[in-house]
Short mmCIF file of C-alpha atoms in Angstrom, two decimals:
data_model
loop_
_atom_site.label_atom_id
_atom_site.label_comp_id
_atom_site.label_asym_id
_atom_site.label_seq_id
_atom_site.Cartn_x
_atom_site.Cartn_y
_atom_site.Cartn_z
CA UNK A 1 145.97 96.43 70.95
CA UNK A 2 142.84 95.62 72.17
CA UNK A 3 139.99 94.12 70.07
CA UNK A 4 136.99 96.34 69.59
CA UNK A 5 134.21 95.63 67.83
CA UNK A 6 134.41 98.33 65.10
CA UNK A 7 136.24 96.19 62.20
CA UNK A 8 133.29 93.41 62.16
CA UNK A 9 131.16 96.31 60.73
CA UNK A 10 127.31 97.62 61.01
CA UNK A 11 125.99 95.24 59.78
CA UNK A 12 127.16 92.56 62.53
CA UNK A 13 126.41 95.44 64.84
CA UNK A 14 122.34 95.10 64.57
CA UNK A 15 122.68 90.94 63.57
CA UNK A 16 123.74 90.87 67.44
CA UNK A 17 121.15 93.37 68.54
CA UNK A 18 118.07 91.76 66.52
CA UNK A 19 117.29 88.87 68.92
CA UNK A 20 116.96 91.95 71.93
CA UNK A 21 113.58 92.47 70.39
CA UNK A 22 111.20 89.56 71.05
CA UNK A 23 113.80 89.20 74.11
CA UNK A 24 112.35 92.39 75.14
CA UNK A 25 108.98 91.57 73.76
CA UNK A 26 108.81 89.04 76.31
CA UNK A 27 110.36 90.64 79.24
CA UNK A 28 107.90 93.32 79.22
CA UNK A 29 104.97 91.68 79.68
CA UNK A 30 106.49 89.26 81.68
CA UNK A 31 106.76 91.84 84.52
CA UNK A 32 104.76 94.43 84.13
CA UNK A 33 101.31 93.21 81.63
CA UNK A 34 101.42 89.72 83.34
CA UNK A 35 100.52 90.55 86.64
CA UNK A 36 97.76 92.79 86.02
CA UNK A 37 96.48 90.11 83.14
CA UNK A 38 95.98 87.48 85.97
CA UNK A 39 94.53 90.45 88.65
CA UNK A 40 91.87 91.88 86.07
CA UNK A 41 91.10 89.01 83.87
CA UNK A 42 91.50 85.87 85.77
CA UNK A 43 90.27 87.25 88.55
CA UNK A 44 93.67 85.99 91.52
CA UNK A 45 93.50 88.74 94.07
CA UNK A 46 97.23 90.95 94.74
CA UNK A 47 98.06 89.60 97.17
CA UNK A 48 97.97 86.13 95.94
CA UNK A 49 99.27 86.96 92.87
CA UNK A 50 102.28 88.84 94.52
CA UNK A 51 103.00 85.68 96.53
CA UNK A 52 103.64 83.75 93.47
CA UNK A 53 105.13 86.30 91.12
CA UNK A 54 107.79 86.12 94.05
CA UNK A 55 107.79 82.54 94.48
CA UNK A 56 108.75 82.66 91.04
CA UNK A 57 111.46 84.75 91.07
CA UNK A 58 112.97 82.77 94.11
CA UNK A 59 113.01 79.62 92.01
CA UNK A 60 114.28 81.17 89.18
CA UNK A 61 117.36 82.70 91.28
CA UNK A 62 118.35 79.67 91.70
CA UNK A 63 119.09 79.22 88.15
CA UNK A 64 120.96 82.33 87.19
CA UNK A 65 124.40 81.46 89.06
CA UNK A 66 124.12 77.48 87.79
CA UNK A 67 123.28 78.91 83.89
CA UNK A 68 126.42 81.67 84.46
CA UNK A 69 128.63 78.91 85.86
CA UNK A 70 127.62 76.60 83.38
CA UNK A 71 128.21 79.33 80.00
CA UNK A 72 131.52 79.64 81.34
CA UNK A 73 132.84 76.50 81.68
CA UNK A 74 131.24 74.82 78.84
CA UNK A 75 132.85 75.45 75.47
CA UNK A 76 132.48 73.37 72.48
CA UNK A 77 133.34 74.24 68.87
CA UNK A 78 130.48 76.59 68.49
CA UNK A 79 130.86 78.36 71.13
CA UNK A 80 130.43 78.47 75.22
CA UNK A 81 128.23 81.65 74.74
CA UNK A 82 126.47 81.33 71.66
CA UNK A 83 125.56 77.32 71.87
CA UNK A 84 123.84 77.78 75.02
CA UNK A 85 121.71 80.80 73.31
CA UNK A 86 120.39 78.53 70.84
CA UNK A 87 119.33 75.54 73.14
CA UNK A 88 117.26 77.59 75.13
CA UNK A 89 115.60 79.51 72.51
CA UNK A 90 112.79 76.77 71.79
CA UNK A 91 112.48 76.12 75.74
CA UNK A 92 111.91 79.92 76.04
CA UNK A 93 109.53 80.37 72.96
CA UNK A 94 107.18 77.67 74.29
CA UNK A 95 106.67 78.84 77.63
CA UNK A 96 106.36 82.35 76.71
CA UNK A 97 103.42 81.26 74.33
CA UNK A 98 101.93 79.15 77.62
CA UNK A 99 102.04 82.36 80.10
CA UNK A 100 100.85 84.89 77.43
CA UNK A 101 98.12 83.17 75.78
CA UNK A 102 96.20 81.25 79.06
CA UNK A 103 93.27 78.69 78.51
CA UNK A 104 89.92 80.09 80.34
CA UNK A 105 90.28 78.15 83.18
CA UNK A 106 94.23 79.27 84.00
CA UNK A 107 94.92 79.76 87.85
CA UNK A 108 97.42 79.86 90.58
CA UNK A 109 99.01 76.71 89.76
CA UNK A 110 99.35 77.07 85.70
CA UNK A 111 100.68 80.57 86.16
CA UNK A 112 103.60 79.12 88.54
CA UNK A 113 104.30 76.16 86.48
CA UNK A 114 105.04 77.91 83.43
CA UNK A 115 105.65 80.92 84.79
CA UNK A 116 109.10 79.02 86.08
CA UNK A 117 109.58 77.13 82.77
CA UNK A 118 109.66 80.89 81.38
CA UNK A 119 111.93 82.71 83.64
CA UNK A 120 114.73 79.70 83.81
CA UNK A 121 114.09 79.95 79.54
CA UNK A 122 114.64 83.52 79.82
CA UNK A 123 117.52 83.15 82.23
CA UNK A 124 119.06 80.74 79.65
CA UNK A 125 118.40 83.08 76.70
CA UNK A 126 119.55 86.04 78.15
CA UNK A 127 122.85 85.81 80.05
CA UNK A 128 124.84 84.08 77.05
CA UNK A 129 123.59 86.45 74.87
CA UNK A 130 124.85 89.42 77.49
CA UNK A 131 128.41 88.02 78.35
CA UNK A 132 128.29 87.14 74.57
CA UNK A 133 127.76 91.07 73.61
CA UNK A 134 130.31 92.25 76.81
CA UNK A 135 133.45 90.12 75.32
CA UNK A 136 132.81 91.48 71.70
CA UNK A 137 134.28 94.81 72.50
CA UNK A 138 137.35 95.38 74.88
CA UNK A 139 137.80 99.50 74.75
CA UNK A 140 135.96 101.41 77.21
CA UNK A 141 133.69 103.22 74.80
CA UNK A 142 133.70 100.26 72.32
CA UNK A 143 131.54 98.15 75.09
CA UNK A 144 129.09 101.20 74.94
CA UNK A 145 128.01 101.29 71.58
CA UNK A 146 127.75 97.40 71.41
CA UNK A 147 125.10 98.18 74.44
CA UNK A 148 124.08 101.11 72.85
CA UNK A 149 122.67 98.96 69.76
CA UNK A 150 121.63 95.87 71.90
CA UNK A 151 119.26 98.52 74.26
CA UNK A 152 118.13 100.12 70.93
CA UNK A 153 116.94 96.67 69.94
CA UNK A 154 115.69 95.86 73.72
CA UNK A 155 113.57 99.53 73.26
CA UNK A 156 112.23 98.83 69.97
CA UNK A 157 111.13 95.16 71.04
CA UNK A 158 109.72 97.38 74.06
CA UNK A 159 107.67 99.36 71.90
CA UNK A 160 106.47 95.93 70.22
CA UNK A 161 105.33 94.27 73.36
CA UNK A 162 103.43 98.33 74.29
CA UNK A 163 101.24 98.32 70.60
CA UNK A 164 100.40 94.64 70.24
CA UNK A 165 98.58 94.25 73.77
CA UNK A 166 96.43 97.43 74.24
CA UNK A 167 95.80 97.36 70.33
CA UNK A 168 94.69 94.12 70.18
CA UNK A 169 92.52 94.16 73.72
CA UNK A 170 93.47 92.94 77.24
CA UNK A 171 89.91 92.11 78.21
CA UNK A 172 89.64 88.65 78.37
CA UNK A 173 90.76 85.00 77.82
CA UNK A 174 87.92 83.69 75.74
CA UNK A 175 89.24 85.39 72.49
CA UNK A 176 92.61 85.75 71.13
CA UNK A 177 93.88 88.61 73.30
CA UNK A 178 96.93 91.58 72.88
CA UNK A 179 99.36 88.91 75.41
CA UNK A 180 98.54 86.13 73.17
CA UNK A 181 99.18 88.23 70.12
CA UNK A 182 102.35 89.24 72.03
CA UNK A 183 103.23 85.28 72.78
CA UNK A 184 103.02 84.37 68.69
CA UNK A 185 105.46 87.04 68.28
CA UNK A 186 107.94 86.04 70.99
CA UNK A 187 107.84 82.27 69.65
CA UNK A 188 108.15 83.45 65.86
CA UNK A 189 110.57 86.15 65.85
CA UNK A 190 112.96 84.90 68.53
CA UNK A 191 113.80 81.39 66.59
CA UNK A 192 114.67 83.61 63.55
CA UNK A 193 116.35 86.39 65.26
CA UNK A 194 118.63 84.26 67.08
CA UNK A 195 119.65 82.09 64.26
CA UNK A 196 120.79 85.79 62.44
CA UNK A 197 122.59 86.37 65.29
CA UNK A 198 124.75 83.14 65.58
CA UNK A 199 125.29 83.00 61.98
CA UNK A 200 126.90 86.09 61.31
CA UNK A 201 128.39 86.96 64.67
CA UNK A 202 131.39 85.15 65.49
CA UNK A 203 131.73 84.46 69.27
CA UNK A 204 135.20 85.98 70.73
CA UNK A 205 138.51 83.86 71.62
CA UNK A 206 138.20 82.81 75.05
CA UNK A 207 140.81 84.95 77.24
CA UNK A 208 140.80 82.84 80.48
CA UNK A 209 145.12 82.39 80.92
CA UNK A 210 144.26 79.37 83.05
CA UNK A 211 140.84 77.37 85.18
CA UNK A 212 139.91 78.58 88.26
CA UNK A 213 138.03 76.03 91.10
CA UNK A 214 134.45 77.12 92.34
CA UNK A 215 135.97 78.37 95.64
CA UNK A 216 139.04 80.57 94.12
CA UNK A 217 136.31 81.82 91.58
CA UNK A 218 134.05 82.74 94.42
CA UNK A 219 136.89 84.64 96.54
CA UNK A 220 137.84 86.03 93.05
CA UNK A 221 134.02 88.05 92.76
CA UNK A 222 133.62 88.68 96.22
CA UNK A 223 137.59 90.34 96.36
CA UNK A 224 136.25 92.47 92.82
CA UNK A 225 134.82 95.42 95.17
CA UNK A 226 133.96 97.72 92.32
CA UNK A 227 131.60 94.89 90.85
CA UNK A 228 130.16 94.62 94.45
CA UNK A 229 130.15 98.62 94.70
CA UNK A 230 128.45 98.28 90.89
CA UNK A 231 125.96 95.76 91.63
CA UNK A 232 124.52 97.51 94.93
CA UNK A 233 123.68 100.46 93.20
CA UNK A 234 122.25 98.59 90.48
CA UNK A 235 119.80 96.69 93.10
CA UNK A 236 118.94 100.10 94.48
CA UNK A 237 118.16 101.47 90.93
CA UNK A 238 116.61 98.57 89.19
CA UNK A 239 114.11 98.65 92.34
CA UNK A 240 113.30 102.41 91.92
CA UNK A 241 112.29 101.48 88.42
CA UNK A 242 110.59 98.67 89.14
CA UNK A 243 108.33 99.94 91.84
CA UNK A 244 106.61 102.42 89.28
CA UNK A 245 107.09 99.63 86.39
CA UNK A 246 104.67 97.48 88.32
CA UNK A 247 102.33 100.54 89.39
CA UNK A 248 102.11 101.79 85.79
CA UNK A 249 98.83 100.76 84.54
CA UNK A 250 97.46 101.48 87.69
CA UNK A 251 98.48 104.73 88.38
CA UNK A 252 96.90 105.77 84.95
CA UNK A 253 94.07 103.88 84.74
CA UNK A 254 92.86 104.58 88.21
CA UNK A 255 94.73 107.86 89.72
CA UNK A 256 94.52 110.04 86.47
CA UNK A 257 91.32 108.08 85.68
CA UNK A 258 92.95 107.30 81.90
CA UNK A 259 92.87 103.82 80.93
CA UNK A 260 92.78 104.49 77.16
CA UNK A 261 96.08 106.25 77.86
CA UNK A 262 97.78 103.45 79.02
CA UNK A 263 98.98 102.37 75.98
CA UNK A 264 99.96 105.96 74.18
CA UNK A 265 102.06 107.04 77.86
CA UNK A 266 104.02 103.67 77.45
CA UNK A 267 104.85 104.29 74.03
CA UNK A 268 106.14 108.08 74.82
CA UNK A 269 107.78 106.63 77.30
CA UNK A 270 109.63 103.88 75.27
CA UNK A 271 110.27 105.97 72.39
CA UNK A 272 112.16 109.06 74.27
CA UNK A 273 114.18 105.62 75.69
CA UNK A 274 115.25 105.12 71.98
CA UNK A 275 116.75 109.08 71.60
CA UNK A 276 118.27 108.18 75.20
CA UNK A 277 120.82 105.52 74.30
CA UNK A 278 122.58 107.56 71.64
CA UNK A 279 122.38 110.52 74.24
CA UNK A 280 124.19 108.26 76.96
CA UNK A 281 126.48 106.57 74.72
CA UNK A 282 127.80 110.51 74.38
CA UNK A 283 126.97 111.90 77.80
CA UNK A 284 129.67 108.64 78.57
CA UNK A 285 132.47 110.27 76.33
CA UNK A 286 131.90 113.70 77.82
CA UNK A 287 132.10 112.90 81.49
CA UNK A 288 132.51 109.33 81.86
CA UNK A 289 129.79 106.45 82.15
CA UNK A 290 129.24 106.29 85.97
CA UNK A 291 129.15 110.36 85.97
CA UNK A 292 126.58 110.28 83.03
CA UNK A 293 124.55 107.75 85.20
CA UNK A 294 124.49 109.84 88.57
CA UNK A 295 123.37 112.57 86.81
CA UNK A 296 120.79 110.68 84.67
CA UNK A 297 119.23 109.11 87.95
CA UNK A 298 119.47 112.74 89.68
CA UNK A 299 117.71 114.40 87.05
CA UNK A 300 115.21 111.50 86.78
CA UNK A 301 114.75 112.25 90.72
CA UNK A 302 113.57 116.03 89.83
CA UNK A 303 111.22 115.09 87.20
CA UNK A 304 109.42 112.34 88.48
CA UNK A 305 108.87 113.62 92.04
CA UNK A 306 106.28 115.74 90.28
CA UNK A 307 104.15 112.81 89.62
CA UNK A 308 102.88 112.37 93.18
CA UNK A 309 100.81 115.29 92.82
CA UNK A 310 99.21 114.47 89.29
CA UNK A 311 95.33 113.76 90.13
CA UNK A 312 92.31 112.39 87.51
CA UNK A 313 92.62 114.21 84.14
CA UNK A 314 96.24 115.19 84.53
CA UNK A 315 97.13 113.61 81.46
CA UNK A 316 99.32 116.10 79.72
CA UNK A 317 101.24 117.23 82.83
CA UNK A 318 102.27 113.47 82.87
CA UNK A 319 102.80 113.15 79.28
CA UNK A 320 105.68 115.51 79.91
CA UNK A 321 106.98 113.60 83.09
CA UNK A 322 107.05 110.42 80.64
CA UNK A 323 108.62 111.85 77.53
CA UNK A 324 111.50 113.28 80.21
CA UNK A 325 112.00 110.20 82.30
CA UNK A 326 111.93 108.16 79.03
CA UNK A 327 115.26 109.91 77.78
CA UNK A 328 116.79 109.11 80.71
CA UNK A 329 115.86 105.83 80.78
CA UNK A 330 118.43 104.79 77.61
CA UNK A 331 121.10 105.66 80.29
CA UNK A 332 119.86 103.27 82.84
CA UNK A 333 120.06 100.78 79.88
CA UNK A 334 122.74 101.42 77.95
CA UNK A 335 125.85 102.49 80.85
CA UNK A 336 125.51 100.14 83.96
CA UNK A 337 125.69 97.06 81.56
CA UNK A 338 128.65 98.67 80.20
CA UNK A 339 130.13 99.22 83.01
CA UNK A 340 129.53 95.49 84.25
CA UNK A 341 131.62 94.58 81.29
CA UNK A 342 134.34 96.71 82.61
CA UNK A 343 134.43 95.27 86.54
CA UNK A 344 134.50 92.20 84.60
CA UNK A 345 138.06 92.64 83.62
CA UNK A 346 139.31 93.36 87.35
CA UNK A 347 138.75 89.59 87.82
CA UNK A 348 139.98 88.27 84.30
CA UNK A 349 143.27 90.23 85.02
CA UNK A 350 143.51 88.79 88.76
CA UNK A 351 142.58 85.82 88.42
CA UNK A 352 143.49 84.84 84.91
CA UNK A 353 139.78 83.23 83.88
CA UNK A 354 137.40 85.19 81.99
CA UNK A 355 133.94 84.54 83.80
CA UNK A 356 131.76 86.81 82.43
CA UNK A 357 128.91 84.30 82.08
CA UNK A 358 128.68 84.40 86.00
CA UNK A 359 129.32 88.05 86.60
CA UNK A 360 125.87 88.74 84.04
CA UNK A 361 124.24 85.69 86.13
CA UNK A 362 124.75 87.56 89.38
CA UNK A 363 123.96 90.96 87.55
CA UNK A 364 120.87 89.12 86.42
CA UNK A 365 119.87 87.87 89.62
CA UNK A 366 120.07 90.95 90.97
CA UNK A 367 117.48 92.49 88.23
CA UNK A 368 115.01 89.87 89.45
CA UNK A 369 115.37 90.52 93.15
CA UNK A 370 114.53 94.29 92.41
CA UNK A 371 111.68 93.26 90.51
CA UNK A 372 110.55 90.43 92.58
CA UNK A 373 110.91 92.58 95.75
CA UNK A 374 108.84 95.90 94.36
CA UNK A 375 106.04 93.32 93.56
CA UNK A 376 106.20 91.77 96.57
CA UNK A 377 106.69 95.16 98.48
CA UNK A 378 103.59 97.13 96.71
CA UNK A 379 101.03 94.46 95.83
CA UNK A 380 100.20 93.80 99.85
CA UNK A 381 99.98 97.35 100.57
CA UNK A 382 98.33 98.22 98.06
CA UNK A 383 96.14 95.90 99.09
CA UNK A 384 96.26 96.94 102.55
CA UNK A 385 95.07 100.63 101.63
CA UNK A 386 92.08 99.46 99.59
CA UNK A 387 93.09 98.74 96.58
CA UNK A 388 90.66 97.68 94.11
CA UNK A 389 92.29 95.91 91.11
CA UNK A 390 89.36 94.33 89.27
CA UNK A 391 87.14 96.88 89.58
CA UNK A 392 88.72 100.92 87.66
CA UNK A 393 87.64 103.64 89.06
CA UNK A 394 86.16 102.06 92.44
CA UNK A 395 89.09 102.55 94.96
CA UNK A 396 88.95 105.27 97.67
CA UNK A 397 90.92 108.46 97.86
CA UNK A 398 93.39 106.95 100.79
CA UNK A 399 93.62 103.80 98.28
CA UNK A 400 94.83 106.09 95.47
CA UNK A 401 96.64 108.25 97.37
CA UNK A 402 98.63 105.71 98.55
CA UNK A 403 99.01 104.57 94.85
CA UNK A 404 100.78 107.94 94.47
CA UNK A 405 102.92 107.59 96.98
CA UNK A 406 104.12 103.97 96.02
CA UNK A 407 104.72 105.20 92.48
CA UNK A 408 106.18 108.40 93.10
CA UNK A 409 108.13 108.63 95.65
CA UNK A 410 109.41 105.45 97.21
CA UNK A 411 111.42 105.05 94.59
CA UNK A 412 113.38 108.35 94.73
CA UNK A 413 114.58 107.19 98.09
CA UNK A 414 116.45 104.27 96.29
CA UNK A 415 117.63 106.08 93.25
CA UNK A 416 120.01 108.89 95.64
CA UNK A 417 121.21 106.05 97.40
CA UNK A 418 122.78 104.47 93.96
CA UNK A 419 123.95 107.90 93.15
CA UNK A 420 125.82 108.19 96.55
CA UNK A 421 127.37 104.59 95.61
CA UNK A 422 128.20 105.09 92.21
CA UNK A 423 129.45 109.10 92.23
CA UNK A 424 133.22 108.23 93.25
CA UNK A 425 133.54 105.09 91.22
CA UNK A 426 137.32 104.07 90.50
CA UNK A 427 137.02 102.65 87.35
CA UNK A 428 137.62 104.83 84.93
CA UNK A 429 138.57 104.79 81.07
CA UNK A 430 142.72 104.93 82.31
CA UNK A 431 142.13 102.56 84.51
CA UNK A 432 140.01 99.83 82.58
CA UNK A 433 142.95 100.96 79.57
CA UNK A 434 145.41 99.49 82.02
CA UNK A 435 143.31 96.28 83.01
CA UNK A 436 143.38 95.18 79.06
CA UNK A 437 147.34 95.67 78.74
CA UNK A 438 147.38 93.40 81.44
CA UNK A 439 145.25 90.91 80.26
CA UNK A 440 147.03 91.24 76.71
CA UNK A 441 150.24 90.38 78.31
CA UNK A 442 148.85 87.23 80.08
CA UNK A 443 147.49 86.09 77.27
CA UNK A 444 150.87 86.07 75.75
CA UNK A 445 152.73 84.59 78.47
CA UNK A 446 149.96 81.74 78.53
CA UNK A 447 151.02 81.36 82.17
CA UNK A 448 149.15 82.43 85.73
CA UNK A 449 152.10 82.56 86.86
CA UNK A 450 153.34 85.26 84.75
CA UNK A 451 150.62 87.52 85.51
CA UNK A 452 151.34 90.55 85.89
CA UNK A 453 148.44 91.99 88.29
CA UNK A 454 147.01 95.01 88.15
CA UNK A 455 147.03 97.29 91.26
CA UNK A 456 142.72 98.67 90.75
CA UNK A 457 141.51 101.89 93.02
CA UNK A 458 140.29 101.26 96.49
CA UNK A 459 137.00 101.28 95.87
CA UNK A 460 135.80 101.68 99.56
CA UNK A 461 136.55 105.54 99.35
#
């Protein structure tokens, strides 16, 4: 039988979700507060800034396949997954206090030095804990409500990281501001959340039937086609939501001429995310996850193609286009992580090591080159057009319309391409049922060479 989460009980359930808040708390403003911080308050034009918000995502790419590699392959007593979460929690406390509460006199330099510290500290944080919550369950719908509760948490942290910097005032350096505000909480509450977390959640046995060398484990993920198939569409995605992620505050402060709204929208938005995940955990049971995806992003299409005709006052109108698009954000959480824990078992059963650590660092990397790209995409035409940043309300009608654009419709573009990938995905609840028998019966012949390996769908069709 396989071993799903469900006998550990509810309360293990949320110790394993808590540390997703200040996680999320952090990531936030990381990528969407942080950049327009620097623009408005310390004054680093977009186009500079978008030069080393990328620069900074390049470096940290480097890290995510050495930090996977390294989670899987070292394992003491503890725990490979869990010891490497807690050694990088005071590395990524630190530097999230450094980025989100500047001195005056913060620049260029200071934002890329610690603005690396933070994302390989993040890195660090986050993939453990990920390949820690994907081996907890093994049932196809089990591995959905353990992501169901850890994107509740992530949401909730969300909503955290949405009230503490408009509330407290994004204005300026010289006085404690809402990021600094937001960079106490992240160094407080992550230390204590992840300490919950490790103490009452066990970590799960190890299933790897036998070691794999760099080079078979490398033929072993690029021969997994429906993680390939997976991880393209999740590229595609991730960058239609992070193109109008990074455009956000602009859009409403400048194009419905609403920067007192900025706040209130994000929180709609955030908290219709929280009634999603439940809603996707469900849609998943109906029709399948990948189904319940395709027709989340589809319907997520409709809606917010309507946004690139919202002009100055058209507050309500977009109100509605948030609470919407917020719903269907939980399934843009909650199912392709899911399914990543699935694809994960085509290569356990094949090649007999379980290496989740450097599927997640792969899926991670590919989270930061959508969000690395739509800053580095937008910022220089915005730019381009007119753009003025530092300065609400004073950009010209091609400037703004071109806004629109960026936020409204590139990104549909990218979202019916993922649907096209991900419609006719093979692997189903039979199928991933099948995977687990086999991995249950080589982990009771405790030999590769009694693997029995699983025949997976053709994924190319």
């Amino acid at each position: 039988m396989t071993n799903s989460l469900r006998p550990i009980g509810l309360g293990r359930y949320i110790a394993y979700a808590l540390p997703a808040i200040p996680i999320a708390a952090l990531t936030l403003p990381l990528y969407m507060i942080v950049p327009t911080f620097y623009s408005e308050v310390t004054g680093i034009s977009l186009a500079t800034l978008g030069s080393v918000l990328l620069l900074i995502r390049l470096f940290d790419a480097a890290s995510d396949p050495i930090i996977g590699w390294f989670s899987d392959r070292y394992s003491p007593a503890f725990g490979r997954r869990r010891s490497l979460f807690v050694l990088s929690i005071p590395v990524t406390a630190t530097a999230a206090l450094m980025v989100f509460w500047p001195p005056t006199d913060a620049g260029v330099y200071y934002l890329f030095s610690w603005g690396v510290v933070l994302s390989v500290g993040h890195t660090a944080t986050i993939l453990p804990y990920t390949a820690w919550g994907a081996e907890l369950a093994t049932d196809y719908s089990g591995r959905s409500t353990v992501a169901a509760f850890r994107e509740s948490a992530t949401l909730a942290g969300t909503l955290l990281a949405i009230v503490l910097p408009f509330a407290v005032g994004l204005d300026s350096t010289l006085t404690f501001h809402g990021l600094a505000a937001v960079g106490v909480l992240v160094a407080v509450l992550l230390p204590v959340a992840g300490l919950i977390a490790v103490w009452c959640v066990a970590e799960p046995r190890n299933r790897s039937t036998r070691s794999v060398t760099l080079m078979q484990g490398v033929q072993a993920l690029i021969g997994n086609y429906a993680f390939l198939r997976l991880l393209l569409a999740f590229v595609l995605n991730g960058l239609a939501n992070a193109i109008p992620a990074t455009l956000f505050l602009y859009f409403v402060s400048d194009r419905l001429d609403a920067p007192s709204m900025r706040g209130p929208l994000l929180f709609l938005y955030f908290i219709c995310g929280i009634v999603g995940v439940p809603l996707a955990a469900w849609a998943a049971k109906i029709v399948g996850k990948h189904r319940a995806w395709c027709y989340a992003m589809g319907v997520a299409c409709l809606v917010f193609a309507f946004s690139g005709f919202l002009d100055r006052g058209d507050v309500g109108p977009f109100a509605i286009i948030c609470g919407f698009t917020g719903l269907l954000l939980g399934f843009d959480l909650a199912l392709p992580a899911s399914i990543q824990a699935d694809v994960v078992d085509i290569d356990t059963a094949t090649s007999g090591s379980q290496r989740t650590g450097i599927y997640f660092a792969a899926w991670s990397l590919a989270t930061k080159f959508s969000l690395a790209l739509a800053v580095g995409l937008v910022f220089p035409i915005l730019q381009w057009s007119g753009f003025n940043a530092q300065a609400q309300g004073q950009s010209g009608a091609f400037a703004l319309d071109v806004l629109s654009m960026l936020y409204a419709w590139l990104p549909i573009a990218f979202k019916l391409a993922a649907i096209g990938i991900m419609w006719n995905f093979p692997l189903d609840e039979t199928a991933q049922h099948k995977l687990r028998q086999n991995i249950e019966r080589s982990q009771k012949a405790r030999s590769s060479s009694k693997t029995e390996h699983f025949a997976y769908p053709d994924v190319s069709e």
